[in-house]
Amino acid sequence: MRIQSVVRKLLGVDQLRVKNVSFDDFRGLVLDVKPSWHKPRCGVCQKKGCPGYDTPARLTTEGDYVRQPRWWRHLSLGRVCIWLRYTLRRVECPEHGVVTESVPWANHEARFTAEFEELAAYLAQLMDKT
């Protein structure tokens, strides 16, 4: 079985491509991933085909925007924390303006995966407040 298939089953996300897998002593398992679709989508409305905002021409004229990778915390596998890392692109949505693109593993502007947030919300309802 390929590593991409293993990670897709482990994370529960089908629209995902794995670029690299590494182990960091401080963070745990780090997965460099990207969405499987080629054209970015608006992070707010999920509209397909929004044009990219950070084109090479725009970066050379304005040049002040540096893209940094974003990290998302996923559910742990035993004692090993799992982190997803991806450098988001900015898109220009006709309805919402310039926003970051949508990713299939997390909600817009979230720092945790959708499964992590769902489990945290479920446990917050179920657990005793003390």
Tab-separated table of N, CA, C and O in Angstrom:
chain	number	residue	atom	x	y	z
A	1	MET	N	0.846	-1.179	0.000
A	1	MET	CA	0.000	0.000	0.000
A	1	MET	C	0.889	1.239	0.000
A	1	MET	O	1.866	1.305	0.730
A	2	ARG	N	0.536	2.214	-0.810
A	2	ARG	CA	1.312	3.451	-0.900
A	2	ARG	C	1.083	4.326	0.328
A	2	ARG	O	0.050	4.242	0.988
A	3	ILE	N	2.061	5.183	0.611
A	3	ILE	CA	1.961	6.070	1.780
A	3	ILE	C	0.779	7.015	1.632
A	3	ILE	O	0.111	7.357	2.609
A	4	GLN	N	0.479	7.427	0.401
A	4	GLN	CA	-0.645	8.326	0.176
A	4	GLN	C	-1.959	7.651	0.561
A	4	GLN	O	-2.817	8.264	1.189
A	5	SER	N	-2.105	6.377	0.235
A	5	SER	CA	-3.320	5.637	0.595
A	5	SER	C	-3.430	5.467	2.105
A	5	SER	O	-4.515	5.589	2.676
A	6	VAL	N	-2.313	5.191	2.759
A	6	VAL	CA	-2.312	5.033	4.214
A	6	VAL	C	-2.723	6.338	4.895
A	6	VAL	O	-3.557	6.348	5.807
A	7	VAL	N	-2.150	7.454	4.455
A	7	VAL	CA	-2.455	8.745	5.076
A	7	VAL	C	-3.902	9.135	4.812
A	7	VAL	O	-4.585	9.647	5.698
A	8	ARG	N	-4.405	8.889	3.612
A	8	ARG	CA	-5.811	9.198	3.317
A	8	ARG	C	-6.748	8.420	4.233
A	8	ARG	O	-7.721	8.958	4.751
A	9	LYS	N	-6.473	7.150	4.448
A	9	LYS	CA	-7.318	6.341	5.338
A	9	LYS	C	-7.151	6.772	6.794
A	9	LYS	O	-8.110	6.804	7.548
A	10	LEU	N	-5.930	7.109	7.185
A	10	LEU	CA	-5.661	7.532	8.555
A	10	LEU	C	-6.356	8.846	8.878
A	10	LEU	O	-6.938	9.004	9.951
A	11	LEU	N	-6.327	9.797	7.950
A	11	LEU	CA	-6.928	11.108	8.177
A	11	LEU	C	-8.409	11.155	7.839
A	11	LEU	O	-9.120	12.044	8.300
A	12	GLY	N	-8.866	10.232	7.002
A	12	GLY	CA	-10.258	10.256	6.585
A	12	GLY	C	-10.553	11.336	5.565
A	12	GLY	O	-11.672	11.835	5.481
A	13	VAL	N	-9.563	11.722	4.767
A	13	VAL	CA	-9.711	12.767	3.762
A	13	VAL	C	-9.289	12.179	2.413
A	13	VAL	O	-8.143	11.784	2.240
A	14	ASP	N	-10.229	12.134	1.466
A	14	ASP	CA	-9.915	11.556	0.159
A	14	ASP	C	-9.241	12.554	-0.779
A	14	ASP	O	-8.439	12.172	-1.618
A	15	GLN	N	-9.587	13.820	-0.681
A	15	GLN	CA	-9.083	14.836	-1.615
A	15	GLN	C	-7.774	15.419	-1.111
A	15	GLN	O	-7.657	16.621	-0.887
A	16	LEU	N	-6.770	14.568	-0.977
A	16	LEU	CA	-5.518	14.955	-0.344
A	16	LEU	C	-4.363	14.274	-1.062
A	16	LEU	O	-4.458	13.109	-1.438
A	17	ARG	N	-3.298	15.005	-1.255
A	17	ARG	CA	-2.064	14.434	-1.801
A	17	ARG	C	-0.958	14.640	-0.781
A	17	ARG	O	-0.820	15.707	-0.197
A	18	VAL	N	-0.154	13.630	-0.599
A	18	VAL	CA	0.941	13.674	0.360
A	18	VAL	C	2.231	13.947	-0.406
A	18	VAL	O	2.578	13.216	-1.327
A	19	LYS	N	2.926	15.022	-0.028
A	19	LYS	CA	4.188	15.354	-0.678
A	19	LYS	C	5.383	14.798	0.078
A	19	LYS	O	6.347	14.362	-0.517
A	20	ASN	N	5.306	14.801	1.413
A	20	ASN	CA	6.433	14.354	2.220
A	20	ASN	C	5.931	13.956	3.604
A	20	ASN	O	4.966	14.508	4.109
A	21	VAL	N	6.617	13.015	4.215
A	21	VAL	CA	6.337	12.588	5.581
A	21	VAL	C	7.643	12.646	6.351
A	21	VAL	O	8.662	12.134	5.901
A	22	SER	N	7.626	13.302	7.514
A	22	SER	CA	8.835	13.387	8.336
A	22	SER	C	8.436	13.281	9.802
A	22	SER	O	7.276	13.425	10.164
A	23	PHE	N	9.427	13.030	10.616
A	23	PHE	CA	9.200	12.938	12.059
A	23	PHE	C	10.040	13.996	12.747
A	23	PHE	O	11.249	14.037	12.603
A	24	ASP	N	9.373	14.874	13.476
A	24	ASP	CA	10.029	15.946	14.214
A	24	ASP	C	10.011	15.558	15.694
A	24	ASP	O	8.975	15.176	16.230
A	25	ASP	N	11.157	15.656	16.367
A	25	ASP	CA	11.229	15.277	17.778
A	25	ASP	C	10.322	16.135	18.649
A	25	ASP	O	9.788	15.679	19.649
A	26	PHE	N	10.127	17.393	18.275
A	26	PHE	CA	9.324	18.306	19.072
A	26	PHE	C	7.834	18.166	18.770
A	26	PHE	O	7.007	18.085	19.669
A	27	ARG	N	7.463	18.124	17.493
A	27	ARG	CA	6.051	18.119	17.110
A	27	ARG	C	5.472	16.721	16.971
A	27	ARG	O	4.330	16.494	17.286
A	28	GLY	N	6.201	15.809	16.399
A	28	GLY	CA	5.693	14.467	16.130
A	28	GLY	C	5.740	14.177	14.642
A	28	GLY	O	6.683	14.536	13.946
A	29	LEU	N	4.702	13.551	14.123
A	29	LEU	CA	4.626	13.189	12.714
A	29	LEU	C	4.143	14.395	11.907
A	29	LEU	O	3.065	14.925	12.159
A	30	VAL	N	4.946	14.824	10.948
A	30	VAL	CA	4.622	15.989	10.125
A	30	VAL	C	4.363	15.509	8.700
A	30	VAL	O	5.216	14.873	8.087
A	31	LEU	N	3.180	15.812	8.195
A	31	LEU	CA	2.793	15.431	6.842
A	31	LEU	C	2.704	16.688	5.989
A	31	LEU	O	1.906	17.582	6.284
A	32	ASP	N	3.518	16.768	4.957
A	32	ASP	CA	3.414	17.853	3.985
A	32	ASP	C	2.380	17.422	2.959
A	32	ASP	O	2.583	16.443	2.232
A	33	VAL	N	1.268	18.130	2.913
A	33	VAL	CA	0.141	17.727	2.085
A	33	VAL	C	-0.280	18.880	1.185
A	33	VAL	O	0.180	20.021	1.340
A	34	LYS	N	-1.178	18.574	0.252
A	34	LYS	CA	-1.819	19.597	-0.569
A	34	LYS	C	-3.146	19.036	-1.047
A	34	LYS	O	-3.334	17.814	-1.102
A	35	PRO	N	-4.099	19.917	-1.389
A	35	PRO	CA	-5.375	19.434	-1.911
A	35	PRO	C	-5.177	18.742	-3.255
A	35	PRO	O	-4.259	19.063	-4.003
A	36	SER	N	-6.038	17.797	-3.568
A	36	SER	CA	-5.878	17.056	-4.820
A	36	SER	C	-6.370	17.845	-6.024
A	36	SER	O	-6.033	17.522	-7.151
A	37	TRP	N	-7.183	18.889	-5.803
A	37	TRP	CA	-7.627	19.692	-6.941
A	37	TRP	C	-6.532	20.669	-7.350
A	37	TRP	O	-5.730	21.113	-6.545
A	38	HIS	N	-6.503	21.009	-8.636
A	38	HIS	CA	-5.436	21.840	-9.173
A	38	HIS	C	-5.732	23.337	-9.049
A	38	HIS	O	-4.840	24.125	-8.757
A	39	LYS	N	-6.965	23.729	-9.275
A	39	LYS	CA	-7.331	25.143	-9.181
A	39	LYS	C	-7.814	25.433	-7.765
A	39	LYS	O	-8.627	24.695	-7.215
A	40	PRO	N	-7.321	26.498	-7.159
A	40	PRO	CA	-7.740	26.803	-5.781
A	40	PRO	C	-9.208	27.204	-5.713
A	40	PRO	O	-9.775	27.715	-6.672
A	41	ARG	N	-9.797	26.962	-4.549
A	41	ARG	CA	-11.192	27.302	-4.290
A	41	ARG	C	-11.262	28.367	-3.216
A	41	ARG	O	-10.402	28.443	-2.347
A	42	CYS	N	-12.318	29.160	-3.257
A	42	CYS	CA	-12.523	30.197	-2.232
A	42	CYS	C	-12.698	29.525	-0.877
A	42	CYS	O	-13.441	28.554	-0.740
A	43	GLY	N	-12.021	30.046	0.138
A	43	GLY	CA	-12.102	29.459	1.464
A	43	GLY	C	-13.429	29.686	2.154
A	43	GLY	O	-13.792	28.950	3.064
A	44	VAL	N	-14.186	30.683	1.731
A	44	VAL	CA	-15.451	31.001	2.387
A	44	VAL	C	-16.613	30.268	1.720
A	44	VAL	O	-17.382	29.580	2.375
A	45	CYS	N	-16.740	30.387	0.393
A	45	CYS	CA	-17.904	29.822	-0.303
A	45	CYS	C	-17.593	28.552	-1.083
A	45	CYS	O	-18.500	27.985	-1.697
A	46	GLN	N	-16.344	28.110	-1.105
A	46	GLN	CA	-15.923	26.890	-1.804
A	46	GLN	C	-16.099	26.980	-3.320
A	46	GLN	O	-16.146	25.968	-4.000
A	47	LYS	N	-16.226	28.192	-3.856
A	47	LYS	CA	-16.416	28.347	-5.293
A	47	LYS	C	-15.172	27.894	-6.039
A	47	LYS	O	-14.056	28.294	-5.708
A	48	LYS	N	-15.369	27.067	-7.063
A	48	LYS	CA	-14.260	26.543	-7.849
A	48	LYS	C	-13.819	27.565	-8.887
A	48	LYS	O	-14.620	28.369	-9.365
A	49	GLY	N	-12.561	27.503	-9.237
A	49	GLY	CA	-12.049	28.306	-10.340
A	49	GLY	C	-11.780	29.761	-10.024
A	49	GLY	O	-11.701	30.578	-10.942
A	50	CYS	N	-11.651	30.122	-8.765
A	50	CYS	CA	-11.279	31.498	-8.437
A	50	CYS	C	-9.833	31.724	-8.875
A	50	CYS	O	-8.978	30.877	-8.634
A	51	PRO	N	-9.560	32.846	-9.503
A	51	PRO	CA	-8.182	33.076	-9.956
A	51	PRO	C	-7.243	33.295	-8.778
A	51	PRO	O	-7.620	33.845	-7.741
A	52	GLY	N	-6.022	32.851	-8.937
A	52	GLY	CA	-5.017	33.055	-7.904
A	52	GLY	C	-4.662	34.523	-7.762
A	52	GLY	O	-4.602	35.262	-8.747
A	53	TYR	N	-4.452	34.957	-6.555
A	53	TYR	CA	-4.136	36.363	-6.302
A	53	TYR	C	-2.635	36.604	-6.346
A	53	TYR	O	-2.202	37.662	-6.764
A	54	ASP	N	-1.838	35.660	-5.911
A	54	ASP	CA	-0.386	35.824	-5.849
A	54	ASP	C	0.271	35.322	-7.126
A	54	ASP	O	0.973	34.325	-7.139
A	55	THR	N	0.017	36.000	-8.214
A	55	THR	CA	0.644	35.639	-9.474
A	55	THR	C	2.088	36.115	-9.467
A	55	THR	O	2.443	37.031	-8.713
A	56	PRO	N	2.961	35.544	-10.287
A	56	PRO	CA	4.356	35.994	-10.317
A	56	PRO	C	4.494	37.484	-10.632
A	56	PRO	O	5.354	38.173	-10.078
A	57	ALA	N	3.640	38.024	-11.497
A	57	ALA	CA	3.722	39.457	-11.816
A	57	ALA	C	3.389	40.311	-10.602
A	57	ALA	O	4.026	41.324	-10.331
A	58	ARG	N	2.387	39.905	-9.837
A	58	ARG	CA	2.000	40.674	-8.654
A	58	ARG	C	3.094	40.608	-7.587
A	58	ARG	O	3.375	41.574	-6.900
A	59	LEU	N	3.729	39.449	-7.433
A	59	LEU	CA	4.779	39.308	-6.427
A	59	LEU	C	6.002	40.151	-6.779
A	59	LEU	O	6.668	40.665	-5.899
A	60	THR	N	6.297	40.297	-8.070
A	60	THR	CA	7.476	41.092	-8.429
A	60	THR	C	7.207	42.574	-8.263
A	60	THR	O	8.112	43.324	-7.930
A	61	THR	N	5.959	43.023	-8.472
A	61	THR	CA	5.679	44.450	-8.338
A	61	THR	C	5.458	44.846	-6.882
A	61	THR	O	5.919	45.884	-6.446
A	62	GLU	N	4.759	44.016	-6.133
A	62	GLU	CA	4.481	44.372	-4.741
A	62	GLU	C	5.491	43.742	-3.798
A	62	GLU	O	5.921	44.374	-2.852
A	63	GLY	N	5.828	42.508	-4.017
A	63	GLY	CA	6.932	41.842	-3.360
A	63	GLY	C	6.971	41.779	-1.849
A	63	GLY	O	7.904	41.258	-1.284
A	64	ASP	N	5.974	42.306	-1.145
A	64	ASP	CA	6.049	42.348	0.309
A	64	ASP	C	5.348	41.167	0.973
A	64	ASP	O	5.434	41.009	2.172
A	65	TYR	N	4.673	40.347	0.223
A	65	TYR	CA	3.939	39.226	0.807
A	65	TYR	C	4.781	37.957	0.691
A	65	TYR	O	5.154	37.535	-0.391
A	66	VAL	N	5.080	37.347	1.837
A	66	VAL	CA	5.857	36.110	1.860
A	66	VAL	C	4.947	35.009	2.389
A	66	VAL	O	4.378	35.126	3.474
A	67	ARG	N	4.807	33.952	1.616
A	67	ARG	CA	3.934	32.852	2.020
A	67	ARG	C	4.663	31.940	2.991
A	67	ARG	O	5.756	31.472	2.713
A	68	GLN	N	4.054	31.709	4.140
A	68	GLN	CA	4.587	30.815	5.165
A	68	GLN	C	3.674	29.595	5.260
A	68	GLN	O	2.470	29.705	5.091
A	69	PRO	N	4.232	28.435	5.531
A	69	PRO	CA	3.360	27.257	5.675
A	69	PRO	C	2.474	27.371	6.907
A	69	PRO	O	2.868	27.932	7.921
A	70	ARG	N	1.269	26.848	6.784
A	70	ARG	CA	0.338	26.814	7.897
A	70	ARG	C	0.294	25.388	8.440
A	70	ARG	O	0.402	24.425	7.695
A	71	TRP	N	0.140	25.259	9.746
A	71	TRP	CA	0.122	23.968	10.427
A	71	TRP	C	-1.272	23.697	10.971
A	71	TRP	O	-1.902	24.590	11.535
A	72	TRP	N	-1.755	22.467	10.797
A	72	TRP	CA	-3.018	22.027	11.366
A	72	TRP	C	-2.763	20.829	12.256
A	72	TRP	O	-2.082	19.887	11.872
A	73	ARG	N	-3.334	20.824	13.432
A	73	ARG	CA	-3.199	19.723	14.385
A	73	ARG	C	-4.285	18.709	14.093
A	73	ARG	O	-5.461	19.047	13.986
A	74	HIS	N	-3.891	17.450	13.956
A	74	HIS	CA	-4.841	16.361	13.727
A	74	HIS	C	-4.893	15.480	14.979
A	74	HIS	O	-4.119	15.666	15.920
A	75	LEU	N	-5.773	14.521	14.990
A	75	LEU	CA	-5.872	13.585	16.106
A	75	LEU	C	-4.563	12.827	16.273
A	75	LEU	O	-3.878	12.527	15.295
A	76	SER	N	-4.242	12.497	17.498
A	76	SER	CA	-3.015	11.758	17.776
A	76	SER	C	-3.181	10.296	17.428
A	76	SER	O	-4.280	9.742	17.462
A	77	LEU	N	-2.078	9.674	17.123
A	77	LEU	CA	-2.044	8.238	16.893
A	77	LEU	C	-1.227	7.656	18.035
A	77	LEU	O	0.003	7.652	18.011
A	78	GLY	N	-1.923	7.229	19.080
A	78	GLY	CA	-1.235	6.790	20.290
A	78	GLY	C	-0.617	8.004	20.976
A	78	GLY	O	-1.300	8.958	21.291
A	79	ARG	N	0.694	7.977	21.175
A	79	ARG	CA	1.394	9.106	21.791
A	79	ARG	C	1.992	10.052	20.760
A	79	ARG	O	2.626	11.035	21.111
A	80	VAL	N	1.795	9.766	19.498
A	80	VAL	CA	2.396	10.567	18.430
A	80	VAL	C	1.388	11.596	17.929
A	80	VAL	O	0.293	11.247	17.481
A	81	CYS	N	1.747	12.867	18.009
A	81	CYS	CA	0.909	13.932	17.464
A	81	CYS	C	1.080	13.966	15.949
A	81	CYS	O	2.174	13.758	15.433
A	82	ILE	N	0.000	14.247	15.246
A	82	ILE	CA	0.044	14.343	13.791
A	82	ILE	C	-0.238	15.787	13.392
A	82	ILE	O	-1.210	16.385	13.847
A	83	TRP	N	0.626	16.330	12.566
A	83	TRP	CA	0.512	17.697	12.076
A	83	TRP	C	0.465	17.674	10.556
A	83	TRP	O	1.212	16.951	9.913
A	84	LEU	N	-0.407	18.510	9.989
A	84	LEU	CA	-0.460	18.700	8.545
A	84	LEU	C	0.142	20.063	8.236
A	84	LEU	O	-0.156	21.050	8.916
A	85	ARG	N	0.974	20.120	7.195
A	85	ARG	CA	1.629	21.374	6.832
A	85	ARG	C	1.390	21.643	5.346
A	85	ARG	O	1.577	20.767	4.509
A	86	TYR	N	0.957	22.869	5.057
A	86	TYR	CA	0.689	23.267	3.673
A	86	TYR	C	0.797	24.784	3.576
A	86	TYR	O	0.357	25.510	4.465
A	87	THR	N	1.352	25.266	2.482
A	87	THR	CA	1.442	26.702	2.232
A	87	THR	C	0.223	27.117	1.422
A	87	THR	O	0.097	26.761	0.244
A	88	LEU	N	-0.676	27.834	2.065
A	88	LEU	CA	-1.919	28.254	1.425
A	88	LEU	C	-1.664	29.306	0.355
A	88	LEU	O	-0.780	30.156	0.494
A	89	ARG	N	-2.471	29.238	-0.695
A	89	ARG	CA	-2.459	30.276	-1.717
A	89	ARG	C	-3.605	31.240	-1.432
A	89	ARG	O	-4.589	30.887	-0.788
A	90	ARG	N	-3.476	32.456	-1.905
A	90	ARG	CA	-4.575	33.407	-1.801
A	90	ARG	C	-5.320	33.433	-3.135
A	90	ARG	O	-4.701	33.337	-4.194
A	91	VAL	N	-6.637	33.537	-3.055
A	91	VAL	CA	-7.470	33.592	-4.244
A	91	VAL	C	-8.307	34.861	-4.209
A	91	VAL	O	-8.548	35.436	-3.142
A	92	GLU	N	-8.743	35.284	-5.388
A	92	GLU	CA	-9.582	36.478	-5.493
A	92	GLU	C	-10.987	36.047	-5.889
A	92	GLU	O	-11.271	35.793	-7.058
A	93	CYS	N	-11.857	35.938	-4.896
A	93	CYS	CA	-13.243	35.524	-5.104
A	93	CYS	C	-14.058	36.757	-5.499
A	93	CYS	O	-13.903	37.821	-4.894
A	94	PRO	N	-14.931	36.644	-6.517
A	94	PRO	CA	-15.734	37.800	-6.892
A	94	PRO	C	-16.682	38.250	-5.782
A	94	PRO	O	-17.038	39.416	-5.701
A	95	GLU	N	-17.083	37.327	-4.917
A	95	GLU	CA	-18.028	37.662	-3.852
A	95	GLU	C	-17.338	38.091	-2.556
A	95	GLU	O	-17.781	39.012	-1.875
A	96	HIS	N	-16.216	37.442	-2.182
A	96	HIS	CA	-15.583	37.669	-0.882
A	96	HIS	C	-14.263	38.421	-0.954
A	96	HIS	O	-13.655	38.677	0.080
A	97	GLY	N	-13.781	38.720	-2.128
A	97	GLY	CA	-12.513	39.436	-2.257
A	97	GLY	C	-11.330	38.481	-2.133
A	97	GLY	O	-11.414	37.309	-2.473
A	98	VAL	N	-10.227	38.980	-1.612
A	98	VAL	CA	-9.009	38.180	-1.480
A	98	VAL	C	-9.053	37.416	-0.163
A	98	VAL	O	-9.087	38.010	0.910
A	99	VAL	N	-9.082	36.091	-0.274
A	99	VAL	CA	-9.107	35.204	0.893
A	99	VAL	C	-8.149	34.055	0.646
A	99	VAL	O	-7.694	33.839	-0.481
A	100	THR	N	-7.853	33.298	1.686
A	100	THR	CA	-7.021	32.101	1.505
A	100	THR	C	-7.879	30.993	0.927
A	100	THR	O	-9.088	30.953	1.116
A	101	GLU	N	-7.213	30.079	0.239
A	101	GLU	CA	-7.926	28.998	-0.427
A	101	GLU	C	-8.519	28.002	0.564
A	101	GLU	O	-8.127	27.946	1.727
A	102	SER	N	-9.436	27.206	0.074
A	102	SER	CA	-10.064	26.159	0.867
A	102	SER	C	-9.190	24.906	0.852
A	102	SER	O	-8.547	24.600	-0.146
A	103	VAL	N	-9.173	24.195	1.967
A	103	VAL	CA	-8.485	22.907	2.046
A	103	VAL	C	-9.506	21.867	2.497
A	103	VAL	O	-10.418	22.165	3.264
A	104	PRO	N	-9.384	20.616	2.012
A	104	PRO	CA	-10.404	19.618	2.330
A	104	PRO	C	-10.337	19.065	3.744
A	104	PRO	O	-11.275	18.417	4.189
A	105	TRP	N	-9.276	19.320	4.482
A	105	TRP	CA	-9.134	18.716	5.807
A	105	TRP	C	-9.505	19.660	6.944
A	105	TRP	O	-9.535	19.241	8.096
A	106	ALA	N	-9.788	20.928	6.661
A	106	ALA	CA	-10.086	21.874	7.742
A	106	ALA	C	-11.061	22.939	7.277
A	106	ALA	O	-11.213	23.197	6.078
A	107	ASN	N	-11.707	23.583	8.237
A	107	ASN	CA	-12.579	24.712	7.940
A	107	ASN	C	-11.736	25.950	7.672
A	107	ASN	O	-10.548	26.001	8.003
A	108	HIS	N	-12.367	26.965	7.093
A	108	HIS	CA	-11.657	28.191	6.739
A	108	HIS	C	-11.098	28.873	7.990
A	108	HIS	O	-11.799	29.043	8.980
A	109	GLU	N	-9.842	29.241	7.939
A	109	GLU	CA	-9.097	29.924	9.003
A	109	GLU	C	-8.956	29.109	10.294
A	109	GLU	O	-8.674	29.657	11.350
A	110	ALA	N	-9.169	27.802	10.225
A	110	ALA	CA	-9.004	26.953	11.402
A	110	ALA	C	-7.551	26.497	11.506
A	110	ALA	O	-6.843	26.419	10.514
A	111	ARG	N	-7.104	26.204	12.708
A	111	ARG	CA	-5.756	25.687	12.937
A	111	ARG	C	-5.772	24.224	13.358
A	111	ARG	O	-4.743	23.669	13.716
A	112	PHE	N	-6.956	23.620	13.342
A	112	PHE	CA	-7.127	22.207	13.650
A	112	PHE	C	-7.897	21.566	12.504
A	112	PHE	O	-8.687	22.230	11.843
A	113	THR	N	-7.688	20.279	12.294
A	113	THR	CA	-8.445	19.595	11.254
A	113	THR	C	-9.897	19.462	11.685
A	113	THR	O	-10.232	19.596	12.871
A	114	ALA	N	-10.768	19.191	10.726
A	114	ALA	CA	-12.200	19.079	11.016
A	114	ALA	C	-12.479	17.927	11.984
A	114	ALA	O	-13.322	18.055	12.878
A	115	GLU	N	-11.767	16.820	11.846
A	115	GLU	CA	-11.965	15.691	12.762
A	115	GLU	C	-11.540	16.038	14.189
A	115	GLU	O	-12.182	15.635	15.155
A	116	PHE	N	-10.443	16.769	14.347
A	116	PHE	CA	-9.979	17.187	15.667
A	116	PHE	C	-11.017	18.101	16.315
A	116	PHE	O	-11.352	17.934	17.492
A	117	GLU	N	-11.536	19.075	15.557
A	117	GLU	CA	-12.541	19.987	16.097
A	117	GLU	C	-13.825	19.257	16.470
A	117	GLU	O	-14.451	19.559	17.481
A	118	GLU	N	-14.210	18.275	15.654
A	118	GLU	CA	-15.419	17.511	15.946
A	118	GLU	C	-15.271	16.704	17.234
A	118	GLU	O	-16.181	16.668	18.072
A	119	LEU	N	-14.118	16.071	17.421
A	119	LEU	CA	-13.886	15.295	18.638
A	119	LEU	C	-13.822	16.210	19.864
A	119	LEU	O	-14.384	15.878	20.915
A	120	ALA	N	-13.183	17.361	19.740
A	120	ALA	CA	-13.106	18.298	20.866
A	120	ALA	C	-14.496	18.799	21.257
A	120	ALA	O	-14.817	18.901	22.446
A	121	ALA	N	-15.348	19.099	20.273
A	121	ALA	CA	-16.707	19.553	20.570
A	121	ALA	C	-17.526	18.439	21.217
A	121	ALA	O	-18.284	18.683	22.165
A	122	TYR	N	-17.367	17.221	20.725
A	122	TYR	CA	-18.093	16.080	21.306
A	122	TYR	C	-17.675	15.843	22.753
A	122	TYR	O	-18.508	15.645	23.628
A	123	LEU	N	-16.369	15.870	23.004
A	123	LEU	CA	-15.898	15.656	24.376
A	123	LEU	C	-16.289	16.799	25.296
A	123	LEU	O	-16.532	16.582	26.489
A	124	ALA	N	-16.370	18.027	24.788
A	124	ALA	CA	-16.780	19.163	25.611
A	124	ALA	C	-18.240	18.995	26.060
A	124	ALA	O	-18.609	19.397	27.168
A	125	GLN	N	-19.058	18.402	25.222
A	125	GLN	CA	-20.451	18.154	25.602
A	125	GLN	C	-20.578	17.000	26.591
A	125	GLN	O	-21.405	17.025	27.488
A	126	LEU	N	-19.731	15.998	26.431
A	126	LEU	CA	-19.871	14.758	27.186
A	126	LEU	C	-19.177	14.788	28.536
A	126	LEU	O	-19.676	14.210	29.501
A	127	MET	N	-18.055	15.466	28.616
A	127	MET	CA	-17.224	15.419	29.813
A	127	MET	C	-17.798	16.273	30.929
A	127	MET	O	-18.498	17.249	30.697
A	128	ASP	N	-17.444	15.922	32.149
A	128	ASP	CA	-17.831	16.689	33.308
A	128	ASP	C	-17.052	18.015	33.314
A	128	ASP	O	-15.879	18.059	32.912
A	129	LYS	N	-17.674	19.082	33.737
A	129	LYS	CA	-17.040	20.397	33.715
A	129	LYS	C	-15.842	20.501	34.655
A	129	LYS	O	-14.933	21.286	34.437
A	130	THR	N	-15.822	19.704	35.700
A	130	THR	CA	-14.711	19.783	36.639
A	130	THR	C	-13.546	18.978	36.128
A	130	THR	O	-12.445	19.096	36.582
